Amino acid sequence: MALRFYNTLSQQVEDFTPARDNTVRMYTCGPTVYDFAHIGNFRTFTFIDLLRKCLRLNGFQLRHVMNITDVDDKIIRNAVARHTPLAEYTTVYTDAFLEDCRVLRLERPEILARATDHIQEMALAIAKLSESGHTYTSEGSVYFKIASFPGYGKLSHNDFSGNIAGARVDVDSYEKADARDFALWKAPKDAEPFWDTALGPGRPGWHIECSVMAIQYLGETLDIHAGGVDLVFPHHENEIAQSESLTGQPFARFWLHAEFLMVEGQKMSKSLGNYYTLRDIIGKGYAPEAIRYLLASVPYRKQLNFTFDGLKAAAIAIDRLRNFKLRLETDRFPEGVNEAGNARLAEAGQAFRDSLNDDLNTAEALAAVFEYIRDANSAMDAGLFLAGNAAAALQFLAEFDCVFDVLKPSVKEGELSDAEVEARIAERTAAKKARNFALADQIRDQLLAQGIILEDTKSGIRWKRK
Ligand SMILES: [Zn+2]
């Protein structure tokens, strides 16, 4: 099956290929670094990571830009309240975000673009929009005139024709689906930080940063623009209005949006006490790969209900996968190749790839993997799984893990790393060779105390974490 996505712009599922040279030019809206990111944010970022991996599985190259919003209303409010310079304040949360991404095994985009590194380019773009009659100025701030862009509303599929021209909004985020002229450039207020530019002193609005950085790094028309569904209006609608007014070209061919995350069936909110950062969940003792699995397991266009039972079930699913892999690596199967078994595997592999290509249907893809594992385990128990079937089965698990990335256990603080375990095993092997069995046993016991189980097999030592 060819790769296809639901496109918010057309409201259709469409076949996807990049416009040119096999490279997908993709822009995704990154974090606003005013606090630790919460698990709702990471639902979207995990979707982006799966999207990257599926694009690569289809043989495409990636040129992916993600912004770091390090200046906006909330950041300024918080930094001023703490008497901390803006850059110092945002560095803490940028670093925390990147560390959280590493823990959750989210690949780093090819280009991370910080808004404050592109202020002059934003000022130039705003000046260009002013020259072509898309803006007006009021008290030093510059607003985008939405009446100047006839396509306004085409992404969110709202009809804004009845709106009063000239009503305007100063804040970066506004929720009501009624359109307002929005701020491209904000004049400095009180003690707020500002930049000196060709437009005079001030700072950019949130929406203009994505348009400018996307076009700068990816060109006038992107293959994919993606983000959370909460960004469709106004943020992405405003990005389209600015970008297409600047270039006269379509801004993005495909718009992909991940649905909301609920917690235990309720909207996540601080007042309900069900608001969690990634760090909160890990602090409760859950493995990052279980969180990753749960976030990945629900197709991105469905609401995801994040529950602690769901996390426990994710950990059990991962155990099944790991045990199957270990069995493939360590069991002694009868010689030969079972052709029916290989045909069953090929069918599972096809179902796995087809499901992912079908607008990232991760639930179906996982079902294909687990149905195969169930069948293969039965074949093993019946003596029908042969030595010649193992390599291809391991290859399938590797392909699965290229996308889902949950097989390797995370190293917890204070735990031995894989390399440290391997080094201790090498010491133990040397001790046995030197007939120092006391030392060999001692190393085995020490490793066991740290949750590492050794298994002596004919093909050497295998180990796993408890
Ligand atoms: Zn954006």
Short mmCIF file of C-alpha atoms and ligand atoms in Angstrom, two decimals:
data_model
loop_
_atom_site.label_atom_id
_atom_site.label_comp_id
_atom_site.label_asym_id
_atom_site.label_seq_id
_atom_site.Cartn_x
_atom_site.Cartn_y
_atom_site.Cartn_z
CA MET A 1 0.00 0.00 0.00
CA ALA A 2 1.24 3.48 -0.89
CA LEU A 3 1.82 5.89 1.97
CA ARG A 4 -1.20 8.06 2.60
CA PHE A 5 -2.24 10.67 5.13
CA TYR A 6 -5.38 12.49 6.15
CA ASN A 7 -4.85 16.09 5.09
CA THR A 8 -6.61 18.64 7.32
CA LEU A 9 -6.53 21.12 4.42
CA SER A 10 -8.45 18.94 1.93
CA GLN A 11 -10.28 16.88 4.59
CA GLN A 12 -9.34 13.82 2.49
CA VAL A 13 -6.95 10.90 2.78
CA GLU A 14 -4.35 11.48 0.06
CA ASP A 15 -1.39 9.51 -1.28
CA PHE A 16 1.86 11.11 -0.17
CA THR A 17 5.18 11.56 -1.94
CA PRO A 18 7.52 14.53 -1.55
CA ALA A 19 7.28 17.19 -4.27
CA ARG A 20 10.91 16.83 -5.32
CA ASP A 21 14.13 14.81 -5.03
CA ASN A 22 12.87 12.16 -2.59
CA THR A 23 13.36 14.52 0.37
CA VAL A 24 10.44 15.32 2.65
CA ARG A 25 10.52 18.97 3.69
CA MET A 26 8.66 19.03 6.96
CA TYR A 27 7.97 21.63 9.61
CA THR A 28 6.53 20.84 13.01
CA CYS A 29 5.64 23.31 15.73
CA GLY A 30 7.91 22.80 18.71
CA PRO A 31 7.59 23.67 22.38
CA THR A 32 7.13 27.03 23.98
CA VAL A 33 9.83 26.79 26.61
CA TYR A 34 8.16 28.39 29.63
CA ASP A 35 7.75 25.20 31.70
CA PHE A 36 8.36 21.43 31.54
CA ALA A 37 6.43 19.83 28.67
CA HIS A 38 3.42 17.70 29.72
CA ILE A 39 2.40 14.30 28.42
CA GLY A 40 -0.21 15.86 26.11
CA ASN A 41 2.65 17.69 24.40
CA PHE A 42 4.59 14.44 24.21
CA ARG A 43 1.67 12.68 22.57
CA THR A 44 2.15 15.09 19.66
CA PHE A 45 5.95 14.84 19.69
CA THR A 46 5.78 11.03 19.74
CA PHE A 47 3.44 11.18 16.73
CA ILE A 48 6.01 13.37 14.95
CA ASP A 49 8.73 10.82 15.77
CA LEU A 50 6.60 7.96 14.35
CA LEU A 51 5.90 10.07 11.28
CA ARG A 52 9.64 10.57 10.71
CA LYS A 53 10.30 6.87 11.04
CA CYS A 54 7.48 5.85 8.69
CA LEU A 55 8.65 8.34 6.08
CA ARG A 56 12.11 6.83 6.33
CA LEU A 57 10.69 3.30 6.15
CA ASN A 58 9.24 4.35 2.79
CA GLY A 59 12.72 5.27 1.56
CA PHE A 60 12.40 9.05 1.86
CA GLN A 61 15.08 11.40 3.17
CA LEU A 62 14.12 13.96 5.78
CA ARG A 63 14.69 17.65 6.12
CA HIS A 64 12.69 18.46 9.21
CA VAL A 65 12.63 21.78 11.03
CA MET A 66 11.22 22.24 14.50
CA ASN A 67 11.06 25.62 16.21
CA ILE A 68 11.79 26.37 19.81
CA THR A 69 9.55 29.26 20.83
CA ASP A 70 11.78 31.10 23.27
CA VAL A 71 9.93 34.41 23.29
CA ASP A 72 6.18 34.82 23.79
CA ASP A 73 3.66 36.29 26.22
CA LYS A 74 3.89 33.49 28.81
CA ILE A 75 7.69 33.30 28.75
CA ILE A 76 8.01 37.03 29.25
CA ARG A 77 5.45 37.02 32.06
CA ASN A 78 7.27 34.20 33.90
CA ALA A 79 10.79 35.51 33.31
CA VAL A 80 9.83 39.02 34.48
CA ALA A 81 8.09 37.58 37.57
CA ARG A 82 11.25 35.68 38.49
CA HIS A 83 13.58 38.60 37.71
CA THR A 84 15.48 36.28 35.36
CA PRO A 85 16.90 37.33 31.97
CA LEU A 86 14.83 35.82 29.14
CA ALA A 87 17.66 33.73 27.65
CA GLU A 88 18.61 32.30 31.05
CA TYR A 89 15.00 31.39 31.78
CA THR A 90 14.37 29.70 28.41
CA THR A 91 17.68 27.80 28.36
CA VAL A 92 16.60 25.83 31.44
CA TYR A 93 13.38 24.65 29.76
CA THR A 94 14.92 24.15 26.33
CA ASP A 95 17.53 21.84 27.86
CA ALA A 96 14.83 20.03 29.87
CA PHE A 97 12.75 19.52 26.75
CA LEU A 98 15.66 18.09 24.76
CA GLU A 99 16.54 15.78 27.66
CA ASP A 100 12.89 14.60 27.89
CA CYS A 101 12.95 13.90 24.13
CA ARG A 102 16.12 11.84 24.55
CA VAL A 103 14.55 9.83 27.37
CA LEU A 104 11.45 9.18 25.24
CA ARG A 105 13.67 8.23 22.26
CA LEU A 106 12.39 11.02 20.04
CA GLU A 107 14.79 11.71 17.21
CA ARG A 108 16.24 15.19 16.94
CA PRO A 109 14.94 17.00 13.81
CA GLU A 110 17.59 17.91 11.26
CA ILE A 111 17.19 21.59 12.21
CA LEU A 112 16.14 23.08 15.54
CA ALA A 113 15.38 26.76 15.07
CA ARG A 114 15.17 29.13 18.03
CA ALA A 115 12.87 32.08 17.48
CA THR A 116 15.26 34.56 19.09
CA ASP A 117 17.97 33.61 16.57
CA HIS A 118 15.72 34.78 13.72
CA ILE A 119 14.30 38.11 14.93
CA GLN A 120 15.84 40.23 12.13
CA GLU A 121 14.49 37.88 9.44
CA MET A 122 11.02 38.15 11.03
CA ALA A 123 11.22 41.95 11.01
CA LEU A 124 12.15 41.88 7.30
CA ALA A 125 9.23 39.56 6.50
CA ILE A 126 6.83 41.87 8.36
CA ALA A 127 8.19 44.87 6.44
CA LYS A 128 7.56 42.97 3.20
CA LEU A 129 3.97 42.18 4.26
CA SER A 130 3.49 45.89 5.01
CA GLU A 131 4.76 46.86 1.55
CA SER A 132 2.16 44.60 -0.06
CA GLY A 133 -0.70 46.06 1.99
CA HIS A 134 -1.32 43.17 4.40
CA THR A 135 -0.71 45.06 7.64
CA TYR A 136 -1.46 48.16 9.63
CA THR A 137 0.31 49.75 12.55
CA SER A 138 -1.17 50.88 15.83
CA GLU A 139 0.87 52.35 18.69
CA GLY A 140 4.09 50.78 17.40
CA SER A 141 2.60 47.27 17.00
CA VAL A 142 1.99 45.79 13.54
CA TYR A 143 -1.13 43.72 12.83
CA PHE A 144 -1.97 41.35 10.00
CA LYS A 145 -5.15 42.44 8.22
CA ILE A 146 -7.03 39.19 7.69
CA ALA A 147 -9.44 40.86 5.26
CA SER A 148 -6.41 41.15 2.92
CA PHE A 149 -6.16 37.36 2.60
CA PRO A 150 -9.24 35.85 0.95
CA GLY A 151 -8.23 32.27 1.84
CA TYR A 152 -8.47 32.93 5.58
CA GLY A 153 -10.31 29.98 7.18
CA LYS A 154 -9.41 27.34 4.58
CA LEU A 155 -7.50 25.11 7.02
CA SER A 156 -9.94 25.24 9.94
CA HIS A 157 -12.88 25.23 7.50
CA ASN A 158 -14.49 28.12 9.29
CA ASP A 159 -16.44 30.76 7.42
CA PHE A 160 -15.17 34.10 8.65
CA SER A 161 -16.96 36.23 6.06
CA GLY A 162 -19.21 37.85 8.67
CA ASN A 163 -16.33 39.19 10.78
CA ILE A 164 -15.96 42.87 11.41
CA ALA A 165 -12.87 44.19 9.71
CA GLY A 166 -10.48 45.91 12.04
CA ALA A 167 -11.18 44.01 15.27
CA ARG A 168 -7.83 42.90 16.57
CA VAL A 169 -6.14 40.79 19.22
CA ASP A 170 -2.82 41.30 20.98
CA VAL A 171 -2.29 37.95 22.71
CA ASP A 172 -0.47 35.07 20.97
CA SER A 173 -3.07 32.44 21.91
CA TYR A 174 -6.79 32.97 21.49
CA GLU A 175 -9.29 30.21 21.51
CA LYS A 176 -12.60 31.42 20.20
CA ALA A 177 -13.05 30.49 16.57
CA ASP A 178 -13.78 34.03 15.51
CA ALA A 179 -11.14 35.73 13.49
CA ARG A 180 -9.28 38.84 14.54
CA ASP A 181 -6.42 40.76 13.05
CA PHE A 182 -3.44 39.41 14.95
CA ALA A 183 -0.16 40.92 16.08
CA LEU A 184 2.88 40.32 13.87
CA TRP A 185 5.05 42.66 15.87
CA LYS A 186 4.54 43.92 19.40
CA ALA A 187 5.79 47.26 20.63
CA PRO A 188 7.74 47.02 23.93
CA LYS A 189 5.73 47.47 27.12
CA ASP A 190 7.12 48.38 30.57
CA ALA A 191 10.04 46.12 31.45
CA GLU A 192 9.54 43.65 28.59
CA PRO A 193 12.60 42.56 26.59
CA PHE A 194 12.76 43.94 23.04
CA TRP A 195 14.96 43.90 19.94
CA ASP A 196 16.03 46.82 17.75
CA THR A 197 15.15 46.12 14.14
CA ALA A 198 14.28 47.80 10.85
CA LEU A 199 10.69 47.97 12.20
CA GLY A 200 11.80 49.78 15.33
CA PRO A 201 11.99 48.25 18.83
CA GLY A 202 9.77 45.31 19.78
CA ARG A 203 9.35 41.58 19.50
CA PRO A 204 7.63 39.23 17.08
CA GLY A 205 4.25 37.57 17.66
CA TRP A 206 4.18 33.81 17.92
CA HIS A 207 2.63 33.08 14.52
CA ILE A 208 5.15 34.91 12.34
CA GLU A 209 8.12 32.95 13.73
CA CYS A 210 6.96 29.64 12.23
CA SER A 211 6.23 31.14 8.79
CA VAL A 212 9.62 32.83 8.60
CA MET A 213 11.74 29.92 9.85
CA ALA A 214 9.84 27.35 7.75
CA ILE A 215 10.36 29.32 4.53
CA GLN A 216 13.98 30.14 5.40
CA TYR A 217 15.00 26.49 5.83
CA LEU A 218 12.54 24.61 3.62
CA GLY A 219 11.48 26.93 0.80
CA GLU A 220 8.12 28.45 -0.09
CA THR A 221 6.10 25.21 -0.15
CA LEU A 222 6.53 22.50 2.50
CA ASP A 223 5.61 18.88 1.91
CA ILE A 224 4.24 18.44 5.44
CA HIS A 225 3.34 20.78 8.27
CA ALA A 226 2.29 19.01 11.45
CA GLY A 227 1.38 19.72 15.06
CA GLY A 228 -1.30 19.25 17.67
CA VAL A 229 -4.96 19.73 16.73
CA ASP A 230 -5.14 22.72 19.10
CA LEU A 231 -2.88 24.61 16.67
CA VAL A 232 -5.22 24.42 13.66
CA PHE A 233 -6.87 27.66 14.72
CA PRO A 234 -5.60 30.27 15.04
CA HIS A 235 -1.90 29.38 14.81
CA HIS A 236 -1.77 27.39 11.58
CA GLU A 237 -4.49 29.46 9.94
CA ASN A 238 -2.37 32.53 10.68
CA GLU A 239 0.79 30.82 9.40
CA ILE A 240 -0.94 30.18 6.07
CA ALA A 241 -2.20 33.76 5.80
CA GLN A 242 1.25 35.23 6.48
CA SER A 243 3.23 32.77 4.35
CA GLU A 244 0.99 32.79 1.31
CA SER A 245 0.74 36.59 1.44
CA LEU A 246 4.56 36.69 1.45
CA THR A 247 5.24 34.19 -1.35
CA GLY A 248 2.05 33.82 -3.40
CA GLN A 249 2.61 30.03 -3.19
CA PRO A 250 0.76 27.33 -1.23
CA PHE A 251 2.50 27.13 2.18
CA ALA A 252 2.18 23.39 2.81
CA ARG A 253 0.88 20.49 0.72
CA PHE A 254 -0.12 18.29 3.69
CA TRP A 255 -1.31 19.38 7.12
CA LEU A 256 -1.31 16.64 9.79
CA HIS A 257 -2.75 17.13 13.27
CA ALA A 258 -2.58 14.89 16.33
CA GLU A 259 -5.66 14.70 18.56
CA PHE A 260 -5.84 15.53 22.25
CA LEU A 261 -4.73 13.37 25.12
CA MET A 262 -7.10 12.76 28.02
CA VAL A 263 -6.04 11.47 31.45
CA GLU A 264 -8.22 8.78 33.02
CA GLY A 265 -11.05 9.93 30.74
CA GLN A 266 -10.83 13.60 31.69
CA LYS A 267 -9.29 16.66 30.15
CA MET A 268 -5.86 17.14 31.71
CA SER A 269 -5.78 20.20 33.94
CA LYS A 270 -3.89 21.39 36.97
CA SER A 271 -7.14 22.04 38.85
CA LEU A 272 -8.26 18.40 38.45
CA GLY A 273 -4.91 17.16 39.75
CA ASN A 274 -4.39 15.02 36.66
CA TYR A 275 -1.78 17.21 35.02
CA TYR A 276 1.47 15.33 34.44
CA THR A 277 4.82 16.20 32.96
CA LEU A 278 6.91 13.37 31.54
CA ARG A 279 9.10 13.72 34.63
CA ASP A 280 6.10 13.21 36.93
CA ILE A 281 5.28 9.86 35.30
CA ILE A 282 8.87 8.63 35.29
CA GLY A 283 9.10 9.72 38.93
CA LYS A 284 6.27 7.31 39.70
CA GLY A 285 8.52 4.49 38.51
CA TYR A 286 7.19 3.90 34.98
CA ALA A 287 9.72 3.07 32.28
CA PRO A 288 10.09 5.64 29.48
CA GLU A 289 9.57 2.92 26.88
CA ALA A 290 6.17 2.01 28.43
CA ILE A 291 5.14 5.68 28.18
CA ARG A 292 6.41 5.77 24.59
CA TYR A 293 4.51 2.58 23.76
CA LEU A 294 1.26 3.89 25.21
CA LEU A 295 1.56 7.22 23.39
CA ALA A 296 2.38 5.44 20.11
CA SER A 297 -0.24 2.72 20.36
CA VAL A 298 -3.31 4.86 19.60
CA PRO A 299 -3.56 6.20 16.03
CA TYR A 300 -2.77 9.91 16.11
CA ARG A 301 -6.15 11.12 14.86
CA LYS A 302 -7.97 9.43 17.75
CA GLN A 303 -8.14 10.90 21.22
CA LEU A 304 -5.79 9.04 23.52
CA ASN A 305 -6.95 8.17 27.02
CA PHE A 306 -3.80 8.05 29.14
CA THR A 307 -4.35 5.80 32.17
CA PHE A 308 -2.07 4.13 34.66
CA ASP A 309 -3.69 0.79 33.81
CA GLY A 310 -2.79 1.52 30.20
CA LEU A 311 0.83 2.12 31.24
CA LYS A 312 0.92 -1.22 33.06
CA ALA A 313 -0.55 -2.96 30.01
CA ALA A 314 2.11 -1.27 27.84
CA ALA A 315 4.86 -2.64 30.10
CA ILE A 316 3.38 -6.15 29.77
CA ALA A 317 3.20 -5.83 25.97
CA ILE A 318 6.86 -4.78 25.88
CA ASP A 319 7.77 -7.79 28.05
CA ARG A 320 6.07 -10.09 25.56
CA LEU A 321 8.05 -8.56 22.72
CA ARG A 322 11.33 -8.85 24.63
CA ASN A 323 10.67 -12.42 25.71
CA PHE A 324 9.92 -13.40 22.13
CA LYS A 325 13.16 -11.80 20.97
CA LEU A 326 15.10 -13.56 23.71
CA ARG A 327 13.53 -16.86 22.74
CA LEU A 328 14.51 -16.33 19.10
CA GLU A 329 18.06 -15.61 20.18
CA THR A 330 18.55 -18.40 22.69
CA ASP A 331 16.25 -21.36 21.94
CA ARG A 332 17.71 -24.31 20.01
CA PHE A 333 15.31 -24.90 17.12
CA PRO A 334 15.38 -28.04 14.92
CA GLU A 335 17.45 -27.67 11.75
CA GLY A 336 15.77 -26.66 8.50
CA VAL A 337 13.37 -23.98 7.25
CA ASN A 338 9.59 -24.08 7.61
CA GLU A 339 8.33 -22.44 4.41
CA ALA A 340 4.80 -21.97 5.78
CA GLY A 341 6.34 -20.18 8.76
CA ASN A 342 8.25 -17.84 6.47
CA ALA A 343 5.08 -17.15 4.46
CA ARG A 344 3.26 -16.30 7.72
CA LEU A 345 6.09 -13.91 8.60
CA ALA A 346 5.98 -12.23 5.18
CA GLU A 347 2.25 -11.71 5.60
CA ALA A 348 2.78 -10.15 9.04
CA GLY A 349 5.51 -7.85 7.70
CA GLN A 350 3.24 -6.69 4.89
CA ALA A 351 0.35 -6.06 7.29
CA PHE A 352 2.69 -4.10 9.57
CA ARG A 353 3.93 -1.80 6.78
CA ASP A 354 0.48 -1.42 5.17
CA SER A 355 -1.04 -0.39 8.50
CA LEU A 356 1.59 2.26 9.10
CA ASN A 357 1.23 3.53 5.53
CA ASP A 358 -2.52 3.82 6.09
CA ASP A 359 -2.30 7.20 7.83
CA LEU A 360 -0.07 5.77 10.59
CA ASN A 361 -2.51 3.19 11.91
CA THR A 362 -0.27 2.14 14.78
CA ALA A 363 -2.97 0.04 16.47
CA GLU A 364 -3.29 -2.20 13.39
CA ALA A 365 0.49 -2.35 12.99
CA LEU A 366 0.88 -3.55 16.59
CA ALA A 367 -1.91 -6.09 16.08
CA ALA A 368 -0.01 -7.54 13.10
CA VAL A 369 3.10 -7.95 15.27
CA PHE A 370 1.32 -9.58 18.21
CA GLU A 371 -0.70 -11.96 16.04
CA TYR A 372 2.55 -13.09 14.44
CA ILE A 373 4.20 -13.57 17.84
CA ARG A 374 1.27 -15.66 19.05
CA ASP A 375 1.49 -17.88 15.93
CA ALA A 376 5.28 -18.17 16.12
CA ASN A 377 5.20 -19.08 19.83
CA SER A 378 2.66 -21.83 19.06
CA ALA A 379 4.87 -23.09 16.23
CA MET A 380 7.86 -23.13 18.60
CA ASP A 381 5.92 -25.09 21.22
CA ALA A 382 4.89 -27.61 18.53
CA GLY A 383 8.46 -27.98 17.23
CA LEU A 384 7.46 -26.45 13.88
CA PHE A 385 9.55 -23.31 14.16
CA LEU A 386 12.91 -24.23 12.64
CA ALA A 387 16.41 -22.79 12.99
CA GLY A 388 16.20 -21.34 9.47
CA ASN A 389 13.17 -19.23 10.44
CA ALA A 390 14.83 -17.33 13.27
CA ALA A 391 16.90 -14.77 11.36
CA ALA A 392 13.92 -13.44 9.38
CA ALA A 393 11.80 -13.25 12.54
CA LEU A 394 14.52 -11.24 14.28
CA GLN A 395 14.70 -9.00 11.21
CA PHE A 396 10.95 -8.35 11.51
CA LEU A 397 11.35 -7.40 15.18
CA ALA A 398 14.17 -5.05 14.17
CA GLU A 399 11.91 -3.39 11.60
CA PHE A 400 9.18 -3.06 14.23
CA ASP A 401 11.66 -1.48 16.61
CA CYS A 402 12.93 0.97 13.96
CA VAL A 403 9.52 2.59 14.32
CA PHE A 404 8.30 1.83 17.85
CA ASP A 405 11.70 1.74 19.56
CA VAL A 406 10.75 0.01 22.82
CA LEU A 407 12.79 -3.22 22.86
CA LYS A 408 15.90 -1.88 24.54
CA PRO A 409 15.37 -1.27 28.26
CA SER A 410 16.14 2.23 29.50
CA VAL A 411 18.97 2.49 31.97
CA LYS A 412 17.66 3.94 35.25
CA GLU A 413 19.77 6.15 37.43
CA GLY A 414 22.30 4.06 39.34
CA GLU A 415 21.81 1.06 37.04
CA LEU A 416 24.58 -0.55 35.03
CA SER A 417 24.67 0.44 31.36
CA ASP A 418 24.75 -2.25 28.66
CA ALA A 419 28.47 -1.62 28.16
CA GLU A 420 29.14 -2.02 31.89
CA VAL A 421 27.21 -5.29 31.96
CA GLU A 422 29.15 -6.58 28.94
CA ALA A 423 32.42 -5.64 30.66
CA ARG A 424 31.45 -7.53 33.84
CA ILE A 425 30.47 -10.57 31.75
CA ALA A 426 33.82 -10.47 29.97
CA GLU A 427 35.56 -10.45 33.40
CA ARG A 428 33.48 -13.43 34.45
CA THR A 429 34.32 -15.36 31.27
CA ALA A 430 38.02 -14.67 31.84
CA ALA A 431 37.70 -15.85 35.46
CA LYS A 432 36.08 -19.09 34.34
CA LYS A 433 38.81 -19.67 31.78
CA ALA A 434 41.37 -19.19 34.54
CA ARG A 435 39.34 -21.73 36.57
CA ASN A 436 38.62 -19.06 39.20
CA PHE A 437 35.05 -20.25 39.68
CA ALA A 438 34.61 -18.43 42.97
CA LEU A 439 35.18 -15.08 41.26
CA ALA A 440 32.93 -16.08 38.33
CA ASP A 441 30.09 -16.92 40.74
CA GLN A 442 30.67 -13.74 42.68
CA ILE A 443 30.30 -11.64 39.49
CA ARG A 444 27.14 -13.51 38.57
CA ASP A 445 25.65 -12.85 42.02
CA GLN A 446 26.62 -9.19 41.92
CA LEU A 447 24.98 -8.78 38.53
CA LEU A 448 21.85 -10.57 39.77
CA ALA A 449 21.67 -8.19 42.72
CA GLN A 450 21.59 -5.36 40.17
CA GLY A 451 18.76 -6.98 38.24
CA ILE A 452 20.88 -8.60 35.51
CA ILE A 453 20.11 -12.24 34.76
CA LEU A 454 22.79 -14.34 33.03
CA GLU A 455 22.04 -17.43 31.01
CA ASP A 456 24.78 -19.79 29.87
CA THR A 457 23.82 -21.09 26.43
CA LYS A 458 25.70 -23.18 23.88
CA SER A 459 26.30 -20.05 21.81
CA GLY A 460 27.67 -18.12 24.81
CA ILE A 461 26.31 -15.94 27.58
CA ARG A 462 22.94 -14.23 27.16
CA TRP A 463 21.72 -11.65 29.62
CA LYS A 464 18.60 -9.68 30.32
CA ARG A 465 17.33 -7.19 32.83
CA LYS A 466 14.84 -8.41 35.41
ZN ZN B 1 4.05 26.97 14.59
#
